[in-house]
Short mmCIF file of C-alpha atoms in Angstrom, two decimals:
data_model
loop_
_atom_site.label_atom_id
_atom_site.label_comp_id
_atom_site.label_asym_id
_atom_site.label_seq_id
_atom_site.Cartn_x
_atom_site.Cartn_y
_atom_site.Cartn_z
CA MET S 1 0.00 0.00 0.00
CA LYS S 2 1.42 3.37 -1.02
CA ARG S 3 1.47 6.20 1.48
CA PRO S 4 -0.11 9.51 0.53
CA PRO S 5 2.41 12.19 -0.46
CA ARG S 6 3.55 14.60 2.23
CA GLN S 7 2.83 18.31 1.98
CA ASP S 8 6.46 19.20 1.18
CA GLU S 9 6.50 16.54 -1.55
CA MET S 10 3.32 17.97 -3.07
CA ARG S 11 4.79 21.50 -3.01
CA LEU S 12 7.97 20.27 -4.72
CA TRP S 13 5.93 18.33 -7.31
CA GLY S 14 3.89 21.46 -8.03
CA MET S 15 7.07 23.45 -8.66
CA VAL S 16 8.40 20.74 -10.99
CA THR S 17 5.21 20.38 -12.98
CA ALA S 18 4.87 24.16 -13.34
CA THR S 19 8.22 24.35 -15.14
CA VAL S 20 7.90 21.31 -17.43
CA ARG S 21 7.05 21.93 -21.08
CA ALA S 22 6.32 19.35 -23.76
CA LYS S 23 8.72 19.26 -26.70
CA PRO S 24 7.22 20.66 -29.91
CA THR S 25 7.53 17.26 -31.60
CA GLN S 26 5.73 15.47 -28.78
CA LYS S 27 1.98 15.18 -28.81
CA ALA S 28 0.37 15.21 -25.41
CA VAL S 29 -2.61 12.87 -25.39
CA GLY S 30 -5.60 14.42 -23.66
CA TRP S 31 -3.56 16.93 -21.68
CA THR S 32 -2.15 20.34 -22.43
CA PRO S 33 0.38 21.91 -20.03
CA LYS S 34 -0.58 25.29 -18.62
CA ALA S 35 1.98 28.03 -18.35
CA PRO S 36 2.63 29.31 -14.83
CA LYS S 37 0.75 32.49 -14.01
CA SER S 38 3.96 34.51 -14.03
CA LEU S 39 4.53 33.60 -17.70
CA GLU S 40 0.93 33.79 -19.00
CA SER S 41 0.78 37.56 -19.55
CA PRO S 42 4.01 39.22 -20.64
CA THR S 43 2.52 42.66 -19.95
CA THR S 44 2.94 42.11 -16.20
CA LEU S 45 6.72 41.90 -16.53
CA GLN S 46 8.60 45.10 -15.82
CA PRO S 47 11.57 46.03 -18.00
CA MET S 48 14.86 45.67 -16.18
CA ALA S 49 17.34 48.48 -15.83
CA PRO S 50 20.75 47.83 -17.37
CA LEU S 51 23.26 46.34 -14.99
CA LEU S 52 26.30 48.56 -14.62
CA ILE S 53 29.45 46.58 -13.93
CA ASP S 54 33.01 47.77 -13.96
CA PRO S 55 34.81 45.49 -16.47
CA LYS S 56 37.94 45.57 -14.30
CA SER S 57 36.07 43.90 -11.44
CA LEU S 58 35.20 40.86 -13.54
CA LYS S 59 37.31 37.77 -13.02
CA PRO S 60 38.73 36.03 -16.07
CA ALA S 61 36.64 33.12 -17.27
CA GLY S 62 37.87 29.85 -15.90
CA LYS S 63 36.54 26.51 -14.91
CA ALA S 64 34.06 26.84 -12.07
CA ARG S 65 34.78 24.15 -9.57
CA ALA S 66 32.58 22.90 -6.82
CA PRO S 67 34.35 22.26 -3.54
CA GLY S 68 35.92 18.82 -3.57
CA PRO S 69 35.77 16.12 -0.94
CA LEU S 70 37.01 16.86 2.53
CA GLU S 71 40.59 16.17 3.43
CA GLY S 72 41.36 13.49 5.95
CA ILE S 73 42.26 14.51 9.47
CA GLU S 74 45.97 15.18 9.96
CA PRO S 75 47.69 11.97 11.14
CA ASN S 76 48.88 13.42 14.47
CA ARG S 77 45.46 14.85 15.25
CA LYS S 78 43.74 11.57 14.32
CA ARG S 79 46.13 9.64 16.57
CA LYS S 80 45.37 11.99 19.48
CA ILE S 81 41.64 11.53 18.93
CA ALA S 82 41.91 7.73 18.64
CA ARG S 83 44.02 7.48 21.80
CA GLU S 84 41.63 9.89 23.53
CA HIS S 85 44.30 12.52 24.21
CA THR S 86 41.86 14.88 22.46
CA PRO S 87 38.51 14.20 24.12
CA LEU S 88 35.52 13.09 22.06
CA GLU S 89 32.95 15.13 23.95
CA ALA S 90 30.46 15.11 21.07
CA ARG S 91 29.04 11.77 19.92
CA LEU S 92 26.15 11.09 17.57
CA ASP S 93 24.63 7.69 16.79
CA LEU S 94 22.62 7.66 13.54
CA HIS S 95 21.40 4.05 13.89
CA GLY S 96 17.71 3.74 13.12
CA LEU S 97 17.48 6.92 11.04
CA ASP S 98 16.86 7.02 7.31
CA GLN S 99 18.93 9.38 5.19
CA ASP S 100 16.16 12.00 5.01
CA ARG S 101 16.18 12.37 8.80
CA ALA S 102 19.87 11.64 9.37
CA ARG S 103 21.23 14.59 7.37
CA PRO S 104 19.44 17.41 9.28
CA VAL S 105 20.20 15.65 12.59
CA LEU S 106 23.90 15.43 11.63
CA GLU S 107 24.04 19.07 10.53
CA ALA S 108 22.32 20.35 13.68
CA PHE S 109 24.50 18.16 15.91
CA LEU S 110 27.77 19.36 14.37
CA ARG S 111 26.69 23.03 14.41
CA ARG S 112 25.85 22.71 18.11
CA ALA S 113 29.15 20.92 18.86
CA TRP S 114 31.10 23.62 17.00
CA GLU S 115 29.24 26.39 18.82
CA ASP S 116 30.02 24.69 22.13
CA GLY S 117 33.71 24.83 21.23
CA HIS S 118 34.33 21.12 20.61
CA ARG S 119 37.18 20.30 18.25
CA ALA S 120 36.39 16.64 17.52
CA ALA S 121 33.22 14.60 17.21
CA LEU S 122 32.40 10.95 16.68
CA VAL S 123 29.59 10.15 14.23
CA ILE S 124 28.41 6.53 14.35
CA THR S 125 26.68 5.45 11.15
CA GLY S 126 26.86 1.67 11.33
CA LYS S 127 28.24 -0.55 8.59
CA GLY S 128 25.01 -1.48 6.87
CA LYS S 129 23.75 -4.97 6.14
CA VAL S 130 26.23 -5.75 3.37
CA GLY S 131 29.07 -3.59 4.64
CA MET S 132 28.32 -0.41 2.69
CA GLY S 133 25.30 1.16 4.29
CA VAL S 134 23.58 4.24 2.94
CA LEU S 135 24.43 6.43 5.93
CA ARG S 136 28.03 5.24 5.91
CA SER S 137 28.46 6.15 2.25
CA ARG S 138 26.54 9.45 2.36
CA THR S 139 27.98 10.93 5.58
CA PRO S 140 31.33 12.06 4.06
CA GLU S 141 29.38 13.66 1.21
CA TRP S 142 27.15 15.55 3.67
CA LEU S 143 30.16 16.66 5.70
CA ALA S 144 31.77 18.11 2.56
CA GLY S 145 28.55 19.90 1.57
CA PRO S 146 28.01 23.65 1.78
CA ALA S 147 26.01 23.45 5.01
CA LEU S 148 28.99 22.12 7.00
CA ARG S 149 31.97 23.17 4.89
CA ASP S 150 32.69 26.20 7.07
CA ILE S 151 32.97 24.21 10.33
CA VAL S 152 34.36 20.79 9.34
CA ALA S 153 38.14 20.57 8.98
CA GLY S 154 38.37 16.90 8.03
CA VAL S 155 36.88 13.45 8.35
CA SER S 156 38.47 10.02 8.83
CA PRO S 157 37.26 6.52 9.62
CA ALA S 158 37.25 5.83 13.35
CA ASP S 159 39.56 3.51 15.24
CA LYS S 160 38.22 0.04 16.10
CA ARG S 161 37.64 1.02 19.73
CA HIS S 162 35.27 3.79 18.56
CA GLY S 163 33.35 1.80 15.95
CA GLY S 164 35.87 1.13 13.19
CA ASP S 165 34.36 1.16 9.71
CA GLY S 166 30.93 2.04 11.10
CA ALA S 167 31.99 5.40 12.52
CA PHE S 168 33.82 8.59 11.56
CA TYR S 169 35.98 11.07 13.41
CA VAL S 170 34.99 14.60 12.43
CA ALA S 171 37.56 17.31 13.10
CA LEU S 172 35.94 20.68 13.65
CA LYS S 173 37.54 24.02 12.87
CA ARG S 174 38.34 26.50 15.60
CA ARG S 175 35.48 28.81 16.38
CA PRO S 176 36.41 32.47 15.96
CA PRO S 177 36.38 34.44 19.20
CA LYS S 178 33.20 36.34 19.94
CA VAL S 179 33.47 40.05 19.45
#
């Protein structure tokens, strides 16, 4: 039995369907797409003023790169964390969460740990049934994402005493002093 769609899913579907147009060569059978209200009457659009930009301020065209994967934790720092010379005061266990709930929980947890001044955190994902669980594979990707890029310094698999392949050490950047 299928569950009914959630409200956020319906809103997202409405945005997708409002922007989809049939190709001119395609024939829609019994259905004609409607243009969104903002595009139905071109008279409602206001002309835009020209954008004045100093040509000297423009950067030369180059390849735009998205931020790459996070670096691993420095070996000395990882050793201190594994041997508990650097305390692991922040721990998060993601067992029992699906990836839709795990990501916001992870982001909120790490933000709070960083704001509390912690420098290292342990994130337990589990190994998954076959050894490559969804949370285990997606966590490094989430940590490298734009939401956490400014606070996460690096990520490395945890030592066996802290969960081994089913956990990650997350090194957090220093928090700037409050002004």
